[in-house]
Each structure stands twice: as structure tokens, then as C-alpha cells.
mmCIF file of N, CA and C and ligand atoms in Angstrom:
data_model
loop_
_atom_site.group_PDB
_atom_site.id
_atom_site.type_symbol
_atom_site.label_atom_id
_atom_site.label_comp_id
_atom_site.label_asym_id
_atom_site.label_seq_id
_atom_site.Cartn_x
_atom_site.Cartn_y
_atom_site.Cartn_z
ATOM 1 N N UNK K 14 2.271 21.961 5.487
ATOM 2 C CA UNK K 14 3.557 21.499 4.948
ATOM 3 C C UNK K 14 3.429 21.372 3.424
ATOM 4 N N UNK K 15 4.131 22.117 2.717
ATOM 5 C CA UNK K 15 3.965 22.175 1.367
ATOM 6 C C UNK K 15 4.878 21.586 0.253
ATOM 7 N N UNK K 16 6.252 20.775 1.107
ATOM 8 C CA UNK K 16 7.308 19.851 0.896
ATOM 9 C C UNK K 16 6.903 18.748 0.362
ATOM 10 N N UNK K 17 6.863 18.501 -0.688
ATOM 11 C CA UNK K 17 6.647 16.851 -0.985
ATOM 12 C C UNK K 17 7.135 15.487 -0.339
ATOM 13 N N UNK K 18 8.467 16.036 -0.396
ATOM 14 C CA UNK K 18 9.502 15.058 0.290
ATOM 15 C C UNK K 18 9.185 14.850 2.119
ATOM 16 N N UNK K 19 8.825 16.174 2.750
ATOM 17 C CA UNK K 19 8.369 16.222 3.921
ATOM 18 C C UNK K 19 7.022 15.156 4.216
ATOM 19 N N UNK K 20 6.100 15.525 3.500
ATOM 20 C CA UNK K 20 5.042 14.621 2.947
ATOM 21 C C UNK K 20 5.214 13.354 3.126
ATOM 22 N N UNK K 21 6.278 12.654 1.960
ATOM 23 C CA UNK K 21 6.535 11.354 2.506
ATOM 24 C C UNK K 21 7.100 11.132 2.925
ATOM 25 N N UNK K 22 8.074 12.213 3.575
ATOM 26 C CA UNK K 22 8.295 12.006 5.305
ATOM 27 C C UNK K 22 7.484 11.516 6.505
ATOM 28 N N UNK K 23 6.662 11.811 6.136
ATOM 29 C CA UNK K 23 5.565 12.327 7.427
ATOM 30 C C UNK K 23 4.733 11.058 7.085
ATOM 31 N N UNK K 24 4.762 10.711 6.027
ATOM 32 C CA UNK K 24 3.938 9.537 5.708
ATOM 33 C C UNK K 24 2.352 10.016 5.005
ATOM 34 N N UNK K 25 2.397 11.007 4.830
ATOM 35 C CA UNK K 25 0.971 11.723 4.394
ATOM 36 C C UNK K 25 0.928 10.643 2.430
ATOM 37 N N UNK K 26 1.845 11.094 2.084
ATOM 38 C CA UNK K 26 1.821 10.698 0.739
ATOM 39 C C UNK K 26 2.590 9.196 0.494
ATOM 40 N N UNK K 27 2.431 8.222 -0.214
ATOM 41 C CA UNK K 27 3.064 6.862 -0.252
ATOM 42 C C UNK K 27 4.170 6.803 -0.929
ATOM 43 N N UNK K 28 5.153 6.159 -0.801
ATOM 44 C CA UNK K 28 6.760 5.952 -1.397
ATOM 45 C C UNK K 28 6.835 4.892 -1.876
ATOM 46 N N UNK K 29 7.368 4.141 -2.739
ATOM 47 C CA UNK K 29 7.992 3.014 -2.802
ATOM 48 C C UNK K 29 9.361 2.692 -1.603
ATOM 49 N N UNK K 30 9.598 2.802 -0.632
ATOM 50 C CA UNK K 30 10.416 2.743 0.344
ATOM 51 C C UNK K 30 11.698 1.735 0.083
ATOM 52 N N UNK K 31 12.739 1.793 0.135
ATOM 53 C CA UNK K 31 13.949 1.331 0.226
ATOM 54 C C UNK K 31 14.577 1.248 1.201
ATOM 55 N N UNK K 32 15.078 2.170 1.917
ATOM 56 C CA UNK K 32 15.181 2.065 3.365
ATOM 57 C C UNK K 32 14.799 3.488 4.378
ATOM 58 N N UNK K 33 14.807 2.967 5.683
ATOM 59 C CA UNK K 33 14.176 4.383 6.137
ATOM 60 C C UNK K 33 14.791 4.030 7.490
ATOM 61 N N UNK K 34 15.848 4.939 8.242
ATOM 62 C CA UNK K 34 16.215 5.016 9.556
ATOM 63 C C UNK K 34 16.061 6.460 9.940
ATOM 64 N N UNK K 35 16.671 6.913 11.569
ATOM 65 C CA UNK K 35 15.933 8.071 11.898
ATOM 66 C C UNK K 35 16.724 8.960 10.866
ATOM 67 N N UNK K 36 17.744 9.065 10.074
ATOM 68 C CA UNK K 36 18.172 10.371 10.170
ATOM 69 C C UNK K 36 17.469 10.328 7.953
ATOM 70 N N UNK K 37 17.649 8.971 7.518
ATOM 71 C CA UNK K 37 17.431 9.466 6.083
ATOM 72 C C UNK K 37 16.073 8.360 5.591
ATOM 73 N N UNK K 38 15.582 9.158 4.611
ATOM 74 C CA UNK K 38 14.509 7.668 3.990
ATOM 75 C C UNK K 38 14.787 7.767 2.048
ATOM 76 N N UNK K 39 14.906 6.425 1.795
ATOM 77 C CA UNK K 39 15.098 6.207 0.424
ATOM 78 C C UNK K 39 13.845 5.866 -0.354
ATOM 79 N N UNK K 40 13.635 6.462 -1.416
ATOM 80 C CA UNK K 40 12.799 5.571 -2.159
ATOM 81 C C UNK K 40 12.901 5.655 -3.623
ATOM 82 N N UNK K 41 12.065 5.027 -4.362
ATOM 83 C CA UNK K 41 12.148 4.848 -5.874
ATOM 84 C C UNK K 41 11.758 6.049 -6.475
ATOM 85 N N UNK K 42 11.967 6.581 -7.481
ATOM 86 C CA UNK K 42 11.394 7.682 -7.852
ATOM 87 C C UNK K 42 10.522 7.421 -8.948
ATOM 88 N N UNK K 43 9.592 8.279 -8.657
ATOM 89 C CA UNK K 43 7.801 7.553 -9.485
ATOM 90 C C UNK K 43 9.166 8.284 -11.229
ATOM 91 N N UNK K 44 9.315 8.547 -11.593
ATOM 92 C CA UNK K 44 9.977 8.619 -13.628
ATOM 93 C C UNK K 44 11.250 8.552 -13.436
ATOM 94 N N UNK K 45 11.358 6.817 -13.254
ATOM 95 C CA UNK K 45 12.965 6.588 -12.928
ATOM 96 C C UNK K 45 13.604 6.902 -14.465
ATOM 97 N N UNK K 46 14.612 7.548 -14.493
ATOM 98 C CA UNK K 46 15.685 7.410 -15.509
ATOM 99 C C UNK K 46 16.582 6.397 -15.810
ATOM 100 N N UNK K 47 16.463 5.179 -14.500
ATOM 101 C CA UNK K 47 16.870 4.338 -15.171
ATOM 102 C C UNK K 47 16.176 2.961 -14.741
ATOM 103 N N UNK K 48 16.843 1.878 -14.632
ATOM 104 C CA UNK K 48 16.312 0.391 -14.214
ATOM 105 C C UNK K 48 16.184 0.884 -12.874
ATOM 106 N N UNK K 49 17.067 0.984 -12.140
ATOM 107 C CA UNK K 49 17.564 1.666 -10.629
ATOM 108 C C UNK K 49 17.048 3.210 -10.200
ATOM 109 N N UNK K 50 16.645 3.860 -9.736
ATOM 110 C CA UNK K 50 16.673 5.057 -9.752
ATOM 111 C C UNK K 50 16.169 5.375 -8.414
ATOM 112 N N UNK K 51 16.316 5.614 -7.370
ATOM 113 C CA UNK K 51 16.350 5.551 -6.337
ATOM 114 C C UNK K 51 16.934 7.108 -5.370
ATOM 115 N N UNK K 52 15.744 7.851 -4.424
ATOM 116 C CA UNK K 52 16.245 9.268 -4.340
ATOM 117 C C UNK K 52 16.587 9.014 -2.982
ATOM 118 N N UNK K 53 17.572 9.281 -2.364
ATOM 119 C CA UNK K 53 18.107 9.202 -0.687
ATOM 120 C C UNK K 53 17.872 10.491 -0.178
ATOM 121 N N UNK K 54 17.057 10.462 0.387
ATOM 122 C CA UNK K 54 16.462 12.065 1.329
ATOM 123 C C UNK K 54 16.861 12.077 3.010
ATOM 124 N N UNK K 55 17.008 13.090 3.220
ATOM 125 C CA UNK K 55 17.282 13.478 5.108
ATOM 126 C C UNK K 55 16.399 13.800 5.299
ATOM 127 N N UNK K 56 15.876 13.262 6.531
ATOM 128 C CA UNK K 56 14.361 13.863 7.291
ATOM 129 C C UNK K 56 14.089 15.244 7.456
ATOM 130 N N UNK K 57 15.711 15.877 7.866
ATOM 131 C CA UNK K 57 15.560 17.025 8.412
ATOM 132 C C UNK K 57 15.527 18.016 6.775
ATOM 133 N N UNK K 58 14.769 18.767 6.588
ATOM 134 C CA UNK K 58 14.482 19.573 5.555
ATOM 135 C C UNK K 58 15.813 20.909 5.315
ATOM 136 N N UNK K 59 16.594 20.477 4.215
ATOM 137 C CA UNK K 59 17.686 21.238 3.959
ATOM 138 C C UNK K 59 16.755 21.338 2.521
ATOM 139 N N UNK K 60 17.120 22.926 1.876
ATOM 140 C CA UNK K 60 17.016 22.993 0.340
ATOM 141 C C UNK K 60 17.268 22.364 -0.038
ATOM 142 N N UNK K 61 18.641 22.760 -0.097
ATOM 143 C CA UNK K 61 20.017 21.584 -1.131
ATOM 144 C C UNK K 61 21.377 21.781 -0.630
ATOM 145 N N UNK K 62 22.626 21.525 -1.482
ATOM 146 C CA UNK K 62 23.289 21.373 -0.988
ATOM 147 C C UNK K 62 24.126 22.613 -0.391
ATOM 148 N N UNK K 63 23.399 23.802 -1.454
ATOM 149 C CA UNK K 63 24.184 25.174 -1.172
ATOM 150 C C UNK K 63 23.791 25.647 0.132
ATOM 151 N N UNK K 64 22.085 25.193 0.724
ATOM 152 C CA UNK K 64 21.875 25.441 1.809
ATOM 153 C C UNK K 64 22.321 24.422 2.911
ATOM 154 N N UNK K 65 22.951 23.854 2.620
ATOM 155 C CA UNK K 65 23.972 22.966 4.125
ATOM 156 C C UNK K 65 24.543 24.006 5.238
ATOM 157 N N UNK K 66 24.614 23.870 5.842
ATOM 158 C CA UNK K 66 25.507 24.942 7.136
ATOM 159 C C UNK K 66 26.097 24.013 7.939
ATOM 160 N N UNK K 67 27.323 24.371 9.058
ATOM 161 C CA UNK K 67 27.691 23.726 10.213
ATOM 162 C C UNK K 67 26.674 22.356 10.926
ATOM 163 N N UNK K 68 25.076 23.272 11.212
ATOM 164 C CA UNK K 68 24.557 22.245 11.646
ATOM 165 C C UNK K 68 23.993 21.157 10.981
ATOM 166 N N UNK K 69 23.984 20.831 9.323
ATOM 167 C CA UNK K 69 23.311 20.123 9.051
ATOM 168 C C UNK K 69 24.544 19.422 8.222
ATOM 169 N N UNK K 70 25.405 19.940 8.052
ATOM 170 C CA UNK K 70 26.469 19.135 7.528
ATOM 171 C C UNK K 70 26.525 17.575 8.238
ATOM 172 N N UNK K 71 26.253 17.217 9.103
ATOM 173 C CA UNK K 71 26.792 16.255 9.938
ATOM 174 C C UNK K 71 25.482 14.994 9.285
ATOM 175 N N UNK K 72 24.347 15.679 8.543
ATOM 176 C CA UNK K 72 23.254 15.005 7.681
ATOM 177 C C UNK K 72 24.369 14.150 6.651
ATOM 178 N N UNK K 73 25.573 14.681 5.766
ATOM 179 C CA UNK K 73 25.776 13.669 4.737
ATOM 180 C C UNK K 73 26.567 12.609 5.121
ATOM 181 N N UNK K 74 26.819 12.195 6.202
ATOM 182 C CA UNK K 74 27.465 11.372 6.424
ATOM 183 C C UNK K 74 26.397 9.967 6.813
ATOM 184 N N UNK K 75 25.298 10.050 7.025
ATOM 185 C CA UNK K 75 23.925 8.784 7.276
ATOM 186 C C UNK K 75 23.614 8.736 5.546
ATOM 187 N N UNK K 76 23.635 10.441 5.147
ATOM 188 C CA UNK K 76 23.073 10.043 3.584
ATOM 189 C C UNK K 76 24.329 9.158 3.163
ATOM 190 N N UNK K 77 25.463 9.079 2.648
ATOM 191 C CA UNK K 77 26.311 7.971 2.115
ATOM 192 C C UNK K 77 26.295 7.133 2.763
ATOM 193 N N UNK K 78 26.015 6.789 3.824
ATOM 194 C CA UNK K 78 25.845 5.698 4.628
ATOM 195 C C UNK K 78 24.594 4.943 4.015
ATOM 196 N N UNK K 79 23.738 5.084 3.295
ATOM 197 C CA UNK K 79 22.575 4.922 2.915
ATOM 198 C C UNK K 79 22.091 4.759 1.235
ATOM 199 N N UNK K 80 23.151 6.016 1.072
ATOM 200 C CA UNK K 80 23.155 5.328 -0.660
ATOM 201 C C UNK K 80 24.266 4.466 -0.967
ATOM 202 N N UNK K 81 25.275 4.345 0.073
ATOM 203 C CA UNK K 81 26.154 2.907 -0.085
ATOM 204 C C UNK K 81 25.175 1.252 0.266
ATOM 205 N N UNK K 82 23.820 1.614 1.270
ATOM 206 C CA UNK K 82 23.162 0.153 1.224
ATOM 207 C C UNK K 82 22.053 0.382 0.236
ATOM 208 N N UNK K 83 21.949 1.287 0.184
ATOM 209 C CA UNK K 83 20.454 0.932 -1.494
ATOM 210 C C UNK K 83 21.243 0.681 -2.484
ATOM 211 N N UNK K 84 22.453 0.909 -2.575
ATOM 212 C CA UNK K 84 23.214 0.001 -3.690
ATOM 213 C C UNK K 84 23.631 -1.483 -3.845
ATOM 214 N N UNK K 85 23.098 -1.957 -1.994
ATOM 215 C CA UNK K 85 23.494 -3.165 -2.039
ATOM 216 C C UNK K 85 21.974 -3.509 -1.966
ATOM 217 N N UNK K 86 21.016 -3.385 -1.483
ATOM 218 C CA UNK K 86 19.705 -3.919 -1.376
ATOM 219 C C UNK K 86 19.227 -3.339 -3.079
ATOM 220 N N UNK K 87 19.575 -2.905 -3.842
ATOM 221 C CA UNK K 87 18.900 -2.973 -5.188
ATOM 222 C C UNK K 87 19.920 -3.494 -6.254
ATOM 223 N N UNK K 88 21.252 -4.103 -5.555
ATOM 224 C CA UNK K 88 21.988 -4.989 -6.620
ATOM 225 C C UNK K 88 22.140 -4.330 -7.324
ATOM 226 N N UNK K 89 22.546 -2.747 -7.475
ATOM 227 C CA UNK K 89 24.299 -2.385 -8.313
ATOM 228 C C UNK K 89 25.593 -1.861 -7.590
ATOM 229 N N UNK K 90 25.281 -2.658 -6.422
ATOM 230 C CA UNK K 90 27.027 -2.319 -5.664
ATOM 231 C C UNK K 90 28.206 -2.628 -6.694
ATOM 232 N N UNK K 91 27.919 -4.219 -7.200
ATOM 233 C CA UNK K 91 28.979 -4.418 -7.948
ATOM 234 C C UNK K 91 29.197 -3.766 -9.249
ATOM 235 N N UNK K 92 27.663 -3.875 -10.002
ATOM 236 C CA UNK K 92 27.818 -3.500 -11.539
ATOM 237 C C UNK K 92 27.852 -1.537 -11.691
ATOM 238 N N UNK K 93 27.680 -0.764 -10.371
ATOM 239 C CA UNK K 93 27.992 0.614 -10.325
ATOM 240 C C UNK K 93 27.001 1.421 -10.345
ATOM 241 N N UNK K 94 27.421 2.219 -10.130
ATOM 242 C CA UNK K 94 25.835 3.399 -10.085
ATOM 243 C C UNK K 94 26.579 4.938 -10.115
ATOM 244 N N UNK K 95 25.628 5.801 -10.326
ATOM 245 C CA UNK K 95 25.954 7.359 -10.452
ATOM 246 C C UNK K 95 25.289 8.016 -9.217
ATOM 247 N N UNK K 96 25.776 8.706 -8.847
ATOM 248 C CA UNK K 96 24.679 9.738 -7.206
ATOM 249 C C UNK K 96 25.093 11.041 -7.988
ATOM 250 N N UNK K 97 23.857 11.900 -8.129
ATOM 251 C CA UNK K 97 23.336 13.371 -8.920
ATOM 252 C C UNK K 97 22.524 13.987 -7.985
ATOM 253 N N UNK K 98 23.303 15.140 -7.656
ATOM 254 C CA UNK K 98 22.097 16.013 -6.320
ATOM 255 C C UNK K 98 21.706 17.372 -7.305
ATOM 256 N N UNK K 99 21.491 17.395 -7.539
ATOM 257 C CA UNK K 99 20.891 19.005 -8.610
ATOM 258 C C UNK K 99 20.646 19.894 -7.242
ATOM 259 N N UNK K 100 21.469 20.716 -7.969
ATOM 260 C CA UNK K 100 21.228 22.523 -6.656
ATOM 261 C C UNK K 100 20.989 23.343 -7.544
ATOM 262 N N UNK K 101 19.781 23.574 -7.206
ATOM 263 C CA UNK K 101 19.163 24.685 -7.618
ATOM 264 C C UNK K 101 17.996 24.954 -9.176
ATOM 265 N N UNK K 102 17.622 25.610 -9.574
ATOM 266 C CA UNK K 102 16.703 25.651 -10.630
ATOM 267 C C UNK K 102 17.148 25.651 -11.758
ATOM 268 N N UNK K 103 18.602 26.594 -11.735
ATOM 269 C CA UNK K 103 19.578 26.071 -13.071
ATOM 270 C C UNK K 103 19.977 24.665 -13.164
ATOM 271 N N UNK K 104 20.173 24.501 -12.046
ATOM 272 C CA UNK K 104 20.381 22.649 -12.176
ATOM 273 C C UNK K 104 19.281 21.371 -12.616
ATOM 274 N N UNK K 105 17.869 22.196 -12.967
ATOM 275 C CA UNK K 105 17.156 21.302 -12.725
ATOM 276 C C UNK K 105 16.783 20.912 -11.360
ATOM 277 N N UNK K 106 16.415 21.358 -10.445
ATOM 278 C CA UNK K 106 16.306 20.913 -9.148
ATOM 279 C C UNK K 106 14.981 21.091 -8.848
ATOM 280 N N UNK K 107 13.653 20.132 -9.475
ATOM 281 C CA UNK K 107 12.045 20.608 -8.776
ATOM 282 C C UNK K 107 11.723 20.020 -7.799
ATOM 283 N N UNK K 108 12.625 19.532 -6.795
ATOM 284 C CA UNK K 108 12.012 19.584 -5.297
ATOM 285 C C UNK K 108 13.023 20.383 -4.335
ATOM 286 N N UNK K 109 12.924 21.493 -3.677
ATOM 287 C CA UNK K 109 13.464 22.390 -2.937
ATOM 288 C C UNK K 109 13.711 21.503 -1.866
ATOM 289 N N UNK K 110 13.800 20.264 -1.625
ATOM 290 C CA UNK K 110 14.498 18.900 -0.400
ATOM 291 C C UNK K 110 15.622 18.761 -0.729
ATOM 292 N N UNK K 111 16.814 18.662 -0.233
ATOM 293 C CA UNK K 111 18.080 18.012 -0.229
ATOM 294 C C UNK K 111 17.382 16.409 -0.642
ATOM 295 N N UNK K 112 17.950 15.869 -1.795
ATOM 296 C CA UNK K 112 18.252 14.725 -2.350
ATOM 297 C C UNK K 112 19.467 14.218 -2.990
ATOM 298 N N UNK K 113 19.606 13.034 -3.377
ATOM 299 C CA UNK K 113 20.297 12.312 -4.197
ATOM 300 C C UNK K 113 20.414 11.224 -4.645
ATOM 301 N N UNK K 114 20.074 11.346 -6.289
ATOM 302 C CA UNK K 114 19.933 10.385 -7.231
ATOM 303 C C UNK K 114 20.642 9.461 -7.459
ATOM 304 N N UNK K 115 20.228 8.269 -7.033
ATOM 305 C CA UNK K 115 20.979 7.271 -6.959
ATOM 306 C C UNK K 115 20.630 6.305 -8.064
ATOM 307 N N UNK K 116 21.243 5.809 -9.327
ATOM 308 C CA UNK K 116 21.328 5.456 -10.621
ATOM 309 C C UNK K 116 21.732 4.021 -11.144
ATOM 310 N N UNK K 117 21.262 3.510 -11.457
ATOM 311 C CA UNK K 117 22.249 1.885 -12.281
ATOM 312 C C UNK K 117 20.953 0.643 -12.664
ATOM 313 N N UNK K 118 21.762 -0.515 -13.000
ATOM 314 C CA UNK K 118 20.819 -0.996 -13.745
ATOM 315 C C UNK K 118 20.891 -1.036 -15.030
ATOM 316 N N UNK K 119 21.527 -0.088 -15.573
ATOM 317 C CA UNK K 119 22.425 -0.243 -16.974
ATOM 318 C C UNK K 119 23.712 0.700 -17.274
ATOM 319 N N UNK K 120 23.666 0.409 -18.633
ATOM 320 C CA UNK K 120 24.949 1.218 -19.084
ATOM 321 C C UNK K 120 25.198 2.424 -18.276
ATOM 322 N N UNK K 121 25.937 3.149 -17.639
ATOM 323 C CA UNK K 121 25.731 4.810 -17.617
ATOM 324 C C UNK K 121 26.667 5.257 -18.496
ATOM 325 N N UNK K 122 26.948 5.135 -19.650
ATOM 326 C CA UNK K 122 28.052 5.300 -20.093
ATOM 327 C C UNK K 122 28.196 6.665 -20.574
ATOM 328 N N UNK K 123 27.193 7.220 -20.856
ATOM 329 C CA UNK K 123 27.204 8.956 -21.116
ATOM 330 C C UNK K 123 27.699 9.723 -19.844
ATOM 331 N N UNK K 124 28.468 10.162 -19.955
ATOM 332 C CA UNK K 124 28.802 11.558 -19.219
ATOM 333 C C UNK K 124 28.700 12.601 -19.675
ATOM 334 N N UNK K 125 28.225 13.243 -18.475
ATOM 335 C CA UNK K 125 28.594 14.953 -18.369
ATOM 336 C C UNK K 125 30.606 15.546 -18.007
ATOM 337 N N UNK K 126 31.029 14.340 -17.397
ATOM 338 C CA UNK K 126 32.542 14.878 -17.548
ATOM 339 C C UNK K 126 33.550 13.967 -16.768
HETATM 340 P P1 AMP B 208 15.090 16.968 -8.932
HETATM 341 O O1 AMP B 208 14.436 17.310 -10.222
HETATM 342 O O2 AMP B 208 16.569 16.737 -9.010
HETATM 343 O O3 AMP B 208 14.715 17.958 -7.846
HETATM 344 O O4 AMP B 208 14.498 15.551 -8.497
HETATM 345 C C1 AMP B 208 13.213 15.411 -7.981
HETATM 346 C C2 AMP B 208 12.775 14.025 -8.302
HETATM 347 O O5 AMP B 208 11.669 13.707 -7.474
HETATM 348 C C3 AMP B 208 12.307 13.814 -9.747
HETATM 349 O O6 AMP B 208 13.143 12.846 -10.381
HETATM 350 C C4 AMP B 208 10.860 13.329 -9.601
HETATM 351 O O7 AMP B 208 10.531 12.323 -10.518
HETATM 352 C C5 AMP B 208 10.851 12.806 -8.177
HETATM 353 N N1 AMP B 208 9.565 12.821 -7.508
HETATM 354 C C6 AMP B 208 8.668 13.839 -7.437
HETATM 355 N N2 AMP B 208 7.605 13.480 -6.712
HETATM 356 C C7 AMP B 208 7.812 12.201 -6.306
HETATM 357 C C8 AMP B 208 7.066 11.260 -5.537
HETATM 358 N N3 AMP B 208 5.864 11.565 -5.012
HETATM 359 N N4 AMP B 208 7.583 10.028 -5.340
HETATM 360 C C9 AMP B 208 8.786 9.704 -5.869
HETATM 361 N N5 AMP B 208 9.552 10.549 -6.594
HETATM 362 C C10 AMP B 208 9.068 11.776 -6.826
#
């Protein structure tokens, strides 16, 4: 298995853990960008989002289910947060896992749009 994310799936490699049920596991990301920074992953190994299909579509509905409570178990439900999934290599995307960056803890006040 050559997946990182699979990895600490599997438990081979250690996470900072946030939450973990059967279908998604959260954790901190070792060069947070911010106070908060927190990546919500699906067990089941999708690229990204361009590679979603019929059968795995039914995955984002546990993932928002999930980055709506790591927003409440890391205290920026109220003060807000940003979710950033990068697809693909133009996007910046160096783990080939379906993720999403979950953000806050301070200002976000820069946008992209
Ligand atoms: P992306 O560049 O959008 O694919 O995001 C991948 C993210 O995974 C980056 O922000 C990395 O810092 C993070 N990352 C890579 N390896 C680990 C790891 N072992 N534990 C936690 N986060 C990681």
C-alpha cells in the first residue's frame, strides 16, 4: 500500500486523530496553515473529487457530516472555517486520497473569490 492516507488508515503510520467512524477519519495535518487545520478523509480510497462516480458519491455525505463535528470538537463552529479539497496536481493536490481541508482559528480573510 503506497497511500499515505491509506496508511493511516490502516493504522500503519500515526495521526493526530480527531474523529474516526466507519466510513471517514479526521486528523490534524502535520504543516497546518492555520491554528485549526484539520484533513477529513474517507476510508474508502477515491483520488479526488474528479474521480467520484455513482458508487462513491454516497462517501460525501459522512464526509460533511464530519467536517460539520471537527468544527464543533475543535471550536470554530461559531467563529467559521474554510473546507479546500485540491483536485489534482494543478491544484496542488500531493496526496492522490480524496481529502478536505478543514481551516480556522483565525482571520481567513484572504480569498481566492
Ligand atoms: P494536498 O496538498 O491538498 O493534497 O494536501 C495534503 C496534505 O496532507 C498536506 O497539507 C500535508 O501537510 C498533509 N500530510 C501529508 N502527510 C501527512 C501526515 N502523515 N499526517 C498529517 N498530514 C499529512
Amino acid at each position: 500500500m503506497d497511500c499515505i492516507f491509506c496508511r493511516i488508515i490502516a493504522g500503519e503510520i500515526p495521526s493526530a486523530k480527531v474523529l474516526e467512524n466507519e466510513e471517514v477519519v479526521a486528523f490534524h495535518d502535520i504543516h497546518p496553515a492555520a491554528p485549526i487545520h484539520v484533513l477529513v478523509v474517507p476510508k474508502t480510497h477515491v483520488e479526488s473529487i474528479q474521480a467520484l462516480s455513482e458508487a462513491t458519491f454516497p462517501l460525501l455525505l459522512p464526509i460533511h457530516a464530519a467536517i460539520r463535528e471537527v468544527a464543533v470538537l475543535t471550536g470554530i463552529a461559531e467563529s467559521g472555517y474554510r473546507v479546500i479539497s485540491n483536485c489534482g496536481e494543478g491544484a496542488g493536490q500531493s496526496v492522490p486520497h480524496l481529502h478536505y481541508h478543514v481551516l480556522g482559528g483565525r482571520n481567513l480573510g484572504e480569498k481566492l473569490l
